[in-house]
Amino acid sequence: MLMDPHLLTTFVTVARHGSFSAAAAELGYTQSAISQQIAALEADLGLPLLSRRPVEPTPAGRRLLEHAEPLLLRLRAARADVLRTAAQPRHLLRLAATPLAVNAVVSARLAEARARQPRLEVRLRTCRAEDLAAVVAEGRADLGLADGLAAPSDPLRLPESGPMTTTGVSEEDLVVVLPGGHPLAGRASLRLADLIDARWLQSPLCPLARLRDLVGDGFPAGLEYEGDDVHTVLALAAAGHGLTLLPASAVPAGGGQVCVVPVSAPRLVHRVELLHAALPAGAPSDVAAVLTG
Amino acid sequence: MLMDPHLLTTFVTVARHGSFSAAAAELGYTQSAISQQIAALEADLGLPLLSRRPVEPTPAGRRLLEHAEPLLLRLRAARADVLRTAAQPRHLLRLAATPLAVNAVVSARLAEARARQPRLEVRLRTCRAEDLAAVVAEGRADLGLADGLAAPSDPLRLPESGPMTTTGVSEEDLVVVLPGGHPLAGRASLRLADLIDARWLQSPLCPLARLRDLVGDGFPAGLEYEGDDVHTVLALAAAGHGLTLLPASAVPAGGGQVCVVPVSAPRLVHRVELLHAALPAGAPSDVAAVLTG
DNA sequence: TGTTCTTACGGCGCACGTAACCATT
DNA sequence: AATGGTTACGTGCGCCGTAAGAACA
């Protein structure tokens, strides 16, 4: 009658795995329990939510999934937020960042913060962009740094993440990374529209979906790289597996067999944003102030 | 561990009543059960949420309250949304509207919709502005019509209401309602800034809080009227209990002992917005199209 | 002393696990 | 036949109600 979050979690887990047994394993239940929980949820709503064999969400199930994930996130976020009100001041800052978010500006500001507060300890972990909001909302990190492509002064498009504030930290020019011998390698600048039919690298450092969002369809994926190592991406680009767009400072000057060309149009930047939920007292809030400049 | 919505509802109920016993009565539990539920929630979070005697939220409790209400609303809204995916087409339209939302434009458009769909049945109920979003989100009405003051072309400020879309329906000029013998009664137009020290009527038809939001502090309340009857408001205004701001069309032409004067500055309008969650098939979606013009 | 929240304790129901059952490949 | 979801059934834990207890007026 009230849609127990417990049941919702099992539901999303089953949907994600496409399997009752796999969900059971993940959640530490028996298959049977999972089956009963799903049945209970379906009985409660009076609708089938999953087709069996194969296990796939029905239209109603798909609708519920769209609600359930953010709902559960908000629930955990609320818990974390309430707990923060009672947290004592810390001098430990837990920072979560997407791979390219920690650039020169951020490092410098962080150094500044450490200079001001000698006792400050920083624990930095990298984190996939799609997880960052949840990590911060749930209090698993005090601050989050997200990077991504955006039009100048426009915000990034972060996944709906509940009550959280974002502040711009830095914006930087973008360059197209080309293999050394590429016909366009010598150019002073390039327009992305001229490259929509080229092969591109799909990687977390430069997600093509976002590029299509901003510029238009095209940008076919040549090779897909699931890691977040800049050197690997540069090596792949050098080997001609595809082009990629990176912040200028991420490419070592004069090194490697790649050639970088600034993007002239459309005006896009590599933007870094700071995410924070309500901040616990102590280091985190002070650092947030320094990071945003 | 997962913040059972069940416990959250009891918590908000207790907080609203400032009493365990009253909450127990409302929810159909014993005092004892309520006590145990609150204790369980406090144990789960490891924090006191309510001070006893008097029963009032602690800082942490206040924080939790801010989260709990919208969370529970979203939960019910999600349920309603999922159920709607399976709803069969209806020719019944359940419309919820704040008192002044059903104006000439809305009535005309509604008539147009009925002309196009002879089988259309409309069930209209009025609803307090602060409840409207919840009523629509939870599917207790198919469409909502909210009215309020706003700068021209600006949206109303509706309470955070989860996944819902709003569309402007109409905007209309505002008039100040003055008693017949008022010194300013003859004026061709008035500026609100000149009236911030006058006595005003506080009523759901013209909430002074919103006025202060838009124009600035002031607008002291003379008499507070909790009903939503225009004639009563006009009678109170005529008797000099205070000024009020209404859409021009709400005041009967030439009637009554009141005098109306258009507002010249700041530019404000009486705006009506249509609210809808995902629309069920059938009448509601068609009508929504007609209503938005 | 009255009101109101808390604690103790017993019972009932519910949710889970075991295991048998069935369906789909 | 094997894999994987469902159904049947027993058990234990959790949650609520009754009733007695404690705190504040």
XYZ file of C-alpha atoms (C1' of nucleotides) in Angstrom:
636
model
C 0.000 0.000 0.000
C 2.870 2.383 0.650
C 5.444 0.949 -1.741
C 8.075 -0.235 0.690
C 11.526 0.964 -0.406
C 12.710 -2.504 0.425
C 10.563 -3.897 -2.354
C 11.594 -1.096 -4.678
C 15.266 -1.921 -4.209
C 14.703 -5.547 -5.032
C 12.676 -4.484 -8.018
C 15.404 -2.269 -9.461
C 18.009 -4.905 -8.699
C 16.049 -7.580 -10.509
C 15.451 -5.247 -13.429
C 19.124 -4.362 -13.613
C 20.240 -7.977 -13.627
C 17.375 -9.272 -15.687
C 17.319 -12.163 -13.273
C 15.694 -13.058 -9.978
C 18.522 -15.338 -8.925
C 21.238 -12.792 -9.646
C 19.338 -10.184 -7.659
C 18.920 -12.681 -4.836
C 22.669 -13.277 -4.797
C 23.414 -9.558 -4.729
C 20.925 -8.780 -1.987
C 21.607 -11.840 0.132
C 18.168 -13.387 -0.215
C 16.927 -16.611 -1.704
C 15.377 -16.681 -5.169
C 12.157 -17.503 -3.449
C 12.204 -14.384 -1.325
C 12.824 -12.245 -4.404
C 9.995 -13.931 -6.212
C 7.673 -13.240 -3.300
C 8.781 -9.628 -3.026
C 8.157 -8.947 -6.692
C 4.831 -10.706 -6.440
C 3.949 -8.530 -3.455
C 4.835 -5.360 -5.348
C 2.826 -6.455 -8.362
C -0.102 -7.373 -6.156
C 0.130 -4.025 -4.385
C -0.021 -2.094 -7.653
C -2.343 -4.559 -9.311
C -0.096 -4.632 -12.361
C 2.560 -6.929 -13.777
C 5.891 -5.154 -13.553
C 8.179 -7.754 -15.061
C 7.758 -10.213 -17.855
C 9.347 -13.563 -16.972
C 11.572 -15.537 -19.224
C 13.166 -13.320 -20.220
C 12.907 -11.110 -17.143
C 12.222 -7.661 -18.521
C 10.229 -4.707 -17.249
C 6.752 -4.256 -18.643
C 5.698 -0.726 -19.650
C 4.393 -0.166 -16.120
C 7.615 -1.625 -14.764
C 9.671 0.711 -16.891
C 7.683 3.622 -15.540
C 8.243 2.470 -12.004
C 11.963 2.133 -12.632
C 12.142 5.762 -13.691
C 10.681 6.730 -10.338
C 12.292 4.185 -8.102
C 15.949 4.949 -8.687
C 15.762 8.685 -7.893
C 13.370 7.986 -5.071
C 15.757 5.584 -3.396
C 18.594 7.999 -3.965
C 16.673 10.776 -2.266
C 15.876 8.507 0.596
C 19.518 7.710 1.192
C 20.410 11.349 0.616
C 17.888 12.467 3.211
C 19.360 10.059 5.711
C 22.861 11.324 5.026
C 21.719 14.914 5.290
C 20.098 14.386 8.655
C 23.147 12.583 9.968
C 25.314 15.474 8.838
C 23.458 17.855 11.120
C 24.919 15.952 14.041
C 28.376 15.383 12.598
C 31.198 16.934 14.504
C 33.700 19.181 12.750
C 36.310 17.187 10.920
C 39.592 18.088 9.413
C 39.240 15.308 6.883
C 37.883 16.155 3.462
C 36.622 13.306 1.338
C 36.685 14.413 -2.259
C 35.212 12.462 -5.147
C 36.058 13.536 -8.663
C 35.543 12.418 -12.210
C 38.864 11.659 -13.944
C 39.464 14.994 -15.678
C 37.946 17.172 -12.978
C 41.164 17.589 -11.039
C 42.934 20.041 -13.293
C 45.412 22.819 -12.654
C 42.824 25.214 -11.248
C 41.443 22.676 -8.844
C 44.863 21.502 -7.701
C 45.967 25.064 -7.109
C 42.861 25.951 -5.141
C 43.216 22.773 -3.135
C 46.814 23.677 -2.354
C 45.607 27.070 -1.244
C 43.067 25.479 1.053
C 45.752 23.262 2.567
C 47.992 26.252 3.072
C 45.252 27.968 5.023
C 44.469 24.927 7.117
C 47.616 22.987 7.910
C 45.648 20.270 9.680
C 43.535 19.566 6.619
C 43.647 16.001 5.365
C 42.354 15.315 1.902
C 41.243 11.936 0.655
C 40.646 11.963 -3.071
C 38.980 9.229 -5.038
C 37.958 9.103 -8.642
C 34.450 8.182 -9.488
C 32.387 7.620 -12.593
C 30.437 10.694 -13.645
C 27.097 8.908 -13.356
C 27.835 7.886 -9.766
C 29.176 11.189 -8.550
C 25.888 12.788 -7.615
C 24.828 9.734 -5.636
C 28.188 9.507 -3.873
C 27.921 13.104 -2.720
C 24.203 13.010 -1.957
C 24.604 9.944 0.214
C 27.493 11.502 2.079
C 30.087 8.974 0.931
C 32.091 12.029 -0.082
C 31.941 15.560 1.300
C 32.487 17.288 -2.006
C 32.277 16.201 -5.603
C 34.060 17.547 -8.642
C 32.398 16.814 -11.953
C 33.803 17.615 -15.348
C 32.220 17.637 -18.740
C 31.495 19.508 -21.925
C 29.256 22.530 -21.902
C 28.621 25.757 -23.705
C 30.550 28.588 -22.006
C 28.927 29.594 -18.697
C 26.312 26.892 -19.081
C 25.995 24.297 -16.354
C 26.883 20.676 -16.913
C 24.002 18.342 -17.227
C 24.291 16.203 -14.146
C 21.880 13.387 -13.442
C 18.888 14.404 -11.325
C 20.375 14.134 -7.929
C 18.037 15.546 -5.355
C 18.797 18.423 -3.089
C 22.289 19.501 -3.935
C 24.007 22.654 -5.053
C 26.488 22.971 -7.882
C 28.944 25.764 -8.446
C 31.204 26.346 -11.408
C 34.899 26.016 -10.628
C 36.722 26.344 -13.920
C 36.287 26.433 -17.653
C 38.974 25.591 -20.127
C 39.346 25.426 -23.882
C 39.001 22.155 -25.710
C 41.219 20.593 -28.296
C 40.613 17.845 -30.804
C 43.212 15.105 -30.483
C 44.309 13.799 -33.880
C 46.893 11.204 -34.868
C 50.140 12.845 -35.924
C 49.723 12.131 -39.607
C 46.094 13.115 -39.895
C 45.224 15.335 -42.893
C 43.783 17.985 -40.590
C 46.681 17.787 -38.168
C 48.291 21.044 -39.124
C 45.219 23.251 -38.856
C 45.098 26.242 -36.528
C 41.563 25.414 -35.516
C 38.696 23.083 -36.381
C 34.946 23.202 -36.365
C 33.282 20.190 -34.834
C 30.621 20.223 -37.527
C 33.337 19.211 -39.985
C 34.141 16.151 -37.902
C 30.734 14.634 -37.345
C 31.455 11.905 -39.863
C 34.938 11.079 -38.576
C 35.541 8.101 -36.324
C 35.542 9.021 -32.631
C 36.734 7.366 -29.465
C 33.976 6.579 -27.030
C 35.396 6.964 -23.527
C 34.378 8.297 -20.143
C 36.773 11.184 -20.767
C 34.770 12.324 -23.748
C 31.328 10.718 -23.905
C 30.040 10.944 -27.447
C 26.430 11.057 -26.293
C 27.059 14.437 -24.690
C 28.818 15.627 -27.826
C 25.802 14.670 -29.929
C 23.588 16.458 -27.447
C 25.513 19.674 -27.845
C 26.454 19.610 -31.510
C 24.083 17.271 -33.309
C 23.886 13.699 -34.464
C 26.887 11.960 -35.887
C 30.202 11.330 -34.171
C 30.205 7.590 -34.835
C 32.160 5.539 -32.327
C 35.249 3.796 -33.659
C 36.653 2.175 -30.565
C 35.137 2.155 -27.117
C 37.460 2.484 -24.124
C 35.974 1.932 -20.700
C 38.933 3.029 -18.614
C 39.760 6.568 -17.602
C 43.453 6.796 -18.307
C 44.472 9.814 -20.349
C 47.636 8.171 -21.648
C 45.674 5.251 -22.998
C 43.232 7.559 -24.707
C 46.096 9.493 -26.261
C 47.740 6.288 -27.422
C 44.490 5.110 -28.987
C 44.032 8.445 -30.669
C 47.596 8.354 -31.920
C 46.998 4.912 -33.389
C 44.067 6.259 -35.354
C 41.285 4.466 -33.550
C 39.344 7.688 -33.413
C 39.324 11.335 -32.491
C 38.612 12.671 -29.046
C 38.000 15.996 -27.408
C 39.976 16.856 -24.307
C 40.722 19.914 -22.221
C 43.877 21.515 -23.603
C 45.815 21.008 -20.396
C 45.213 17.267 -20.345
C 47.467 16.711 -23.340
C 51.177 16.832 -22.436
C 52.826 19.634 -24.369
C 54.803 18.439 -27.367
C 54.692 14.836 -26.220
C 53.323 11.767 -27.877
C 52.473 11.086 -31.491
C 49.317 13.114 -31.394
C 48.509 16.519 -32.679
C 46.056 18.831 -30.963
C 43.920 21.438 -32.678
C 41.731 23.952 -30.842
C 38.009 23.898 -31.494
C 36.722 27.109 -33.019
C 33.018 26.336 -33.293
C 30.700 25.715 -31.664
C 32.049 27.458 -28.603
C 32.432 24.675 -26.106
C 34.459 24.430 -22.946
C 35.626 21.795 -20.561
C 33.853 22.760 -17.381
C 34.423 21.638 -13.819
C 31.714 21.970 -11.215
C 31.731 21.512 -7.488
C 28.879 19.523 -6.019
C 27.914 19.597 -2.428
C 24.966 18.612 -0.353
C 24.522 20.399 2.939
C 28.050 20.599 4.189
C 29.230 19.142 7.456
C 30.958 21.581 9.720
C 34.722 21.840 9.614
C 37.038 21.337 6.692
C 34.513 20.543 3.966
C 32.692 23.849 4.057
C 35.874 25.872 4.285
C 37.385 24.022 1.383
C 34.269 24.479 -0.693
C 34.650 28.213 -0.299
C 38.257 28.127 -1.457
C 37.564 25.787 -4.366
C 34.909 28.008 -5.831
C 37.391 30.867 -5.778
C 18.307 1.098 8.142
C 16.268 2.126 5.115
C 13.994 4.737 6.692
C 10.647 3.042 6.281
C 8.096 5.497 4.828
C 5.728 4.136 7.401
C 7.900 5.561 10.144
C 8.378 8.782 8.229
C 4.629 9.333 7.983
C 4.184 8.853 11.694
C 7.070 11.206 12.284
C 5.612 14.006 10.179
C 2.204 13.426 11.718
C 3.569 13.658 15.226
C 5.541 16.758 14.314
C 2.483 18.374 12.747
C 0.312 17.733 15.782
C 3.000 18.295 18.346
C 1.596 15.276 20.099
C 2.045 11.519 20.071
C -1.523 10.850 21.127
C -3.057 13.091 18.469
C -0.943 11.430 15.800
C -2.011 8.041 17.133
C -5.644 9.046 16.835
C -5.176 10.285 13.270
C -3.274 7.237 12.131
C -5.363 4.691 13.955
C -2.617 3.433 16.250
C -2.158 3.447 19.977
C 0.032 6.054 21.670
C 2.343 3.218 22.499
C 2.814 2.200 18.882
C 3.626 5.791 17.929
C 6.128 6.000 20.741
C 7.775 2.816 19.563
C 7.869 3.966 15.957
C 9.494 7.265 16.828
C 11.929 5.441 19.067
C 12.748 3.080 16.205
C 13.384 5.981 13.833
C 15.571 7.737 16.370
C 17.457 4.521 17.052
C 17.923 3.963 13.330
C 19.426 7.408 12.821
C 21.143 7.449 16.176
C 19.766 10.919 16.848
C 16.914 12.414 18.844
C 14.380 13.793 16.412
C 11.796 15.170 18.805
C 12.052 16.855 22.130
C 9.332 15.620 24.481
C 7.182 17.827 26.585
C 6.645 19.856 24.619
C 6.873 17.627 21.539
C 8.894 19.630 19.067
C 11.382 18.665 16.376
C 15.055 18.931 17.267
C 17.375 20.484 14.666
C 17.926 17.042 13.155
C 14.196 16.442 13.243
C 13.533 19.703 11.469
C 15.969 18.665 8.795
C 14.280 15.326 8.421
C 10.902 16.995 8.126
C 12.129 19.043 5.186
C 13.012 15.829 3.414
C 10.191 13.603 4.548
C 7.209 15.533 3.240
C 8.383 15.816 -0.381
C 9.725 12.284 -0.236
C 6.380 10.873 0.786
C 4.669 12.986 -1.833
C 6.948 11.626 -4.529
C 6.311 8.132 -3.342
C 2.573 8.530 -3.669
C 3.055 10.376 -6.954
C 5.157 7.539 -8.334
C 2.471 5.068 -7.423
C -0.189 7.161 -9.113
C 1.969 7.571 -12.188
C 2.548 3.865 -12.564
C -1.130 3.132 -12.123
C -1.935 5.662 -14.808
C 0.044 3.696 -17.374
C -2.565 0.969 -17.042
C -5.599 3.226 -16.817
C -8.087 2.837 -19.591
C -9.259 5.850 -21.555
C -11.926 7.769 -19.673
C -14.341 10.420 -20.674
C -14.350 11.798 -17.178
C -12.086 14.701 -16.375
C -11.368 15.407 -12.747
C -10.278 18.993 -12.445
C -8.934 20.600 -9.293
C -8.615 24.350 -9.187
C -7.733 27.091 -6.771
C -10.663 29.495 -6.258
C -9.772 32.184 -8.774
C -8.241 29.870 -11.351
C -11.480 29.242 -13.192
C -11.811 32.540 -15.009
C -13.323 33.536 -18.328
C -10.473 32.129 -20.379
C -10.543 28.797 -18.629
C -14.332 28.501 -18.802
C -14.318 29.331 -22.498
C -11.607 26.819 -23.267
C -13.384 24.210 -21.219
C -16.568 24.888 -23.173
C -14.585 24.478 -26.354
C -13.272 21.143 -25.146
C -16.784 19.996 -24.324
C -17.996 21.078 -27.736
C -15.341 18.936 -29.371
C -16.073 15.946 -27.168
C -19.765 15.685 -26.434
C -19.236 12.676 -24.158
C -16.848 14.602 -21.933
C -17.840 14.753 -18.296
C -16.094 17.270 -16.104
C -15.925 17.088 -12.347
C -14.542 20.277 -10.875
C -13.487 20.773 -7.299
C -11.806 23.676 -5.638
C -8.697 23.083 -3.675
C -6.310 25.085 -1.558
C -3.289 26.286 -3.490
C -0.863 24.481 -1.207
C -2.635 21.164 -1.773
C -3.070 21.420 -5.497
C 0.278 19.986 -6.516
C -0.169 16.988 -4.238
C -3.709 16.390 -5.449
C -2.555 16.278 -9.055
C 0.662 14.390 -8.381
C -1.167 11.691 -6.507
C -3.738 11.345 -9.260
C -6.688 12.498 -7.155
C -7.328 14.917 -10.030
C -6.318 14.607 -13.657
C -5.557 18.254 -14.156
C -4.936 21.154 -11.816
C -5.471 24.839 -12.341
C -3.472 27.108 -10.100
C -3.766 30.855 -9.917
C -1.594 33.457 -8.356
C 0.360 36.648 -8.707
C 3.408 36.795 -10.903
C 5.451 39.130 -13.005
C 4.242 38.998 -16.623
C 5.350 35.779 -18.349
C 6.952 34.530 -15.164
C 5.819 31.224 -13.746
C 3.938 30.990 -10.490
C 5.889 29.703 -7.553
C 4.279 26.389 -6.844
C 5.446 24.181 -3.996
C 8.056 21.611 -4.990
C 5.859 18.911 -6.321
C 7.903 16.257 -7.997
C 7.645 15.257 -11.595
C 4.955 17.420 -13.057
C 4.657 19.876 -15.903
C 3.089 23.299 -15.743
C 1.851 25.397 -18.637
C 0.629 28.945 -18.608
C -3.066 29.304 -19.456
C -3.916 32.941 -18.999
C -2.677 36.213 -17.627
C -4.903 39.055 -16.612
C -4.494 42.536 -15.185
C -4.846 43.149 -11.495
C -6.859 45.749 -9.691
C -6.695 47.068 -6.158
C -10.046 46.804 -4.431
C -10.782 49.875 -2.293
C -13.792 50.838 -0.216
C -16.008 53.288 -2.113
C -15.100 56.301 -0.031
C -11.370 55.699 0.070
C -9.215 58.796 -0.642
C -7.487 56.994 -3.515
C -10.748 55.646 -4.918
C -10.947 57.946 -7.890
C -7.444 57.355 -9.223
C -6.855 56.059 -12.733
C -4.084 53.786 -11.518
C -2.039 53.029 -8.426
C 1.458 51.893 -7.624
C 1.691 49.126 -5.053
C 4.716 50.742 -3.484
C 2.403 53.543 -2.334
C 0.207 51.045 -0.521
C 2.724 49.025 1.460
C 1.687 50.770 4.667
C -2.067 50.437 4.106
C -4.084 47.754 5.824
C -4.557 44.654 3.645
C -6.864 41.694 3.724
C -5.110 38.406 4.206
C -7.023 35.766 2.254
C -6.343 32.747 0.061
C -7.480 34.876 -2.879
C -4.621 37.290 -2.346
C -1.953 35.901 -0.020
C 0.041 38.791 1.355
C 3.162 36.658 1.706
C 3.364 36.349 -2.064
C 2.802 40.065 -2.425
C 5.691 40.783 -0.079
C 7.815 38.337 -2.057
C 7.189 40.221 -5.266
C 7.052 43.815 -4.114
C 8.841 44.035 -0.803
C 8.098 44.025 2.890
C 5.061 45.747 4.248
C 1.431 45.066 3.411
C 0.336 44.599 7.028
C -2.658 42.351 7.479
C -5.792 44.010 8.800
C -8.268 41.200 8.810
C -7.625 37.596 7.948
C -10.275 35.705 6.016
C -9.833 31.965 5.629
C -12.630 31.295 3.160
C -12.433 31.643 -0.586
C -15.605 33.505 -1.428
C -15.120 36.542 -3.644
C -18.300 38.247 -2.446
C -17.171 38.009 1.130
C -13.806 39.459 0.260
C -15.460 42.310 -1.602
C -17.795 42.958 1.312
C -14.865 43.027 3.721
C -12.979 45.367 1.439
C -16.048 47.601 1.106
C -16.296 47.767 4.886
C -12.751 49.022 5.096
C -11.139 45.990 6.728
C -8.342 46.167 4.239
C -7.303 46.373 0.624
C -6.942 43.397 -1.650
C -5.619 42.656 -5.093
C -7.812 40.689 -7.479
C -7.920 39.907 -11.158
C -10.007 42.589 -12.838
C -12.648 40.150 -14.019
C -13.335 38.862 -10.519
C -14.943 42.118 -9.493
C -18.504 42.496 -10.841
C -18.678 45.564 -13.076
C -20.266 48.575 -11.398
C -21.601 46.494 -8.552
C -21.024 46.700 -4.837
C -19.696 49.503 -2.686
C -16.137 48.994 -3.774
C -14.011 50.869 -6.198
C -11.332 49.183 -8.313
C -8.158 50.814 -9.526
C -5.706 49.180 -11.933
C -2.163 48.594 -10.743
C 0.404 50.479 -12.764
C 3.610 49.368 -11.090
C 5.183 47.014 -10.569
C 3.892 45.134 -13.564
C 2.101 42.178 -12.059
C -0.528 39.879 -13.470
C -2.961 37.330 -12.231
C -1.707 34.169 -13.841
C -3.366 30.801 -14.256
C -1.317 27.679 -14.855
C -2.294 24.194 -15.807
C -0.635 21.383 -13.875
C -0.501 17.850 -15.011
C 1.447 14.771 -14.201
C 1.725 12.158 -16.910
C -1.745 12.222 -18.374
C -4.016 9.232 -18.513
C -5.321 8.397 -21.939
C -8.680 9.751 -23.006
C -10.322 12.981 -22.026
C -7.649 14.432 -19.733
C -4.927 14.701 -22.336
C -7.254 16.085 -24.982
C -8.620 18.663 -22.615
C -5.146 19.671 -21.531
C -4.359 20.481 -25.149
C -7.454 22.647 -25.491
C -6.935 24.402 -22.169
C -3.445 25.519 -23.020
C -4.802 27.062 -26.195
C -3.643 13.929 40.517
C -4.117 14.112 35.699
C -2.034 13.975 31.399
C 1.275 12.163 28.329
C 5.138 9.666 26.909
C 7.813 5.208 27.972
C 8.631 0.351 29.067
C 7.416 -4.477 29.676
C 5.399 -8.266 27.812
C 2.477 -11.328 25.158
C 0.273 -12.501 20.783
C -0.373 -12.266 15.955
C 1.021 -11.714 11.388
C 4.339 -11.334 7.955
C 8.411 -12.203 5.502
C 11.857 -15.319 4.813
C 13.937 -20.056 4.058
C 13.441 -24.942 2.698
C 11.783 -27.808 -0.521
C 8.724 -29.482 -3.831
C 6.748 -28.036 -8.196
C 6.343 -26.409 -12.896
C 7.675 -24.174 -17.246
C 10.537 -22.999 -20.696
C 15.017 -24.117 -23.456
C 17.481 -32.831 -18.424
C 18.850 -28.377 -16.733
C 17.989 -23.795 -15.465
C 15.207 -20.671 -13.172
C 10.768 -18.784 -11.465
C 6.596 -20.206 -8.510
C 4.026 -22.296 -4.771
C 3.424 -24.575 -0.226
C 4.406 -24.578 4.304
C 6.746 -24.032 8.691
C 9.298 -20.883 11.734
C 11.112 -16.852 13.825
C 11.231 -11.995 14.263
C 8.978 -7.665 14.309
C 5.300 -4.786 15.266
C 1.320 -3.638 17.601
C -1.877 -3.614 21.666
C -2.602 -4.025 26.687
C -1.160 -2.536 30.863
C 1.867 -0.846 34.184
C 5.452 2.745 34.997
C 7.711 7.309 35.077
C 8.059 12.293 34.219
C 6.261 16.709 34.137
C 2.324 20.035 35.420
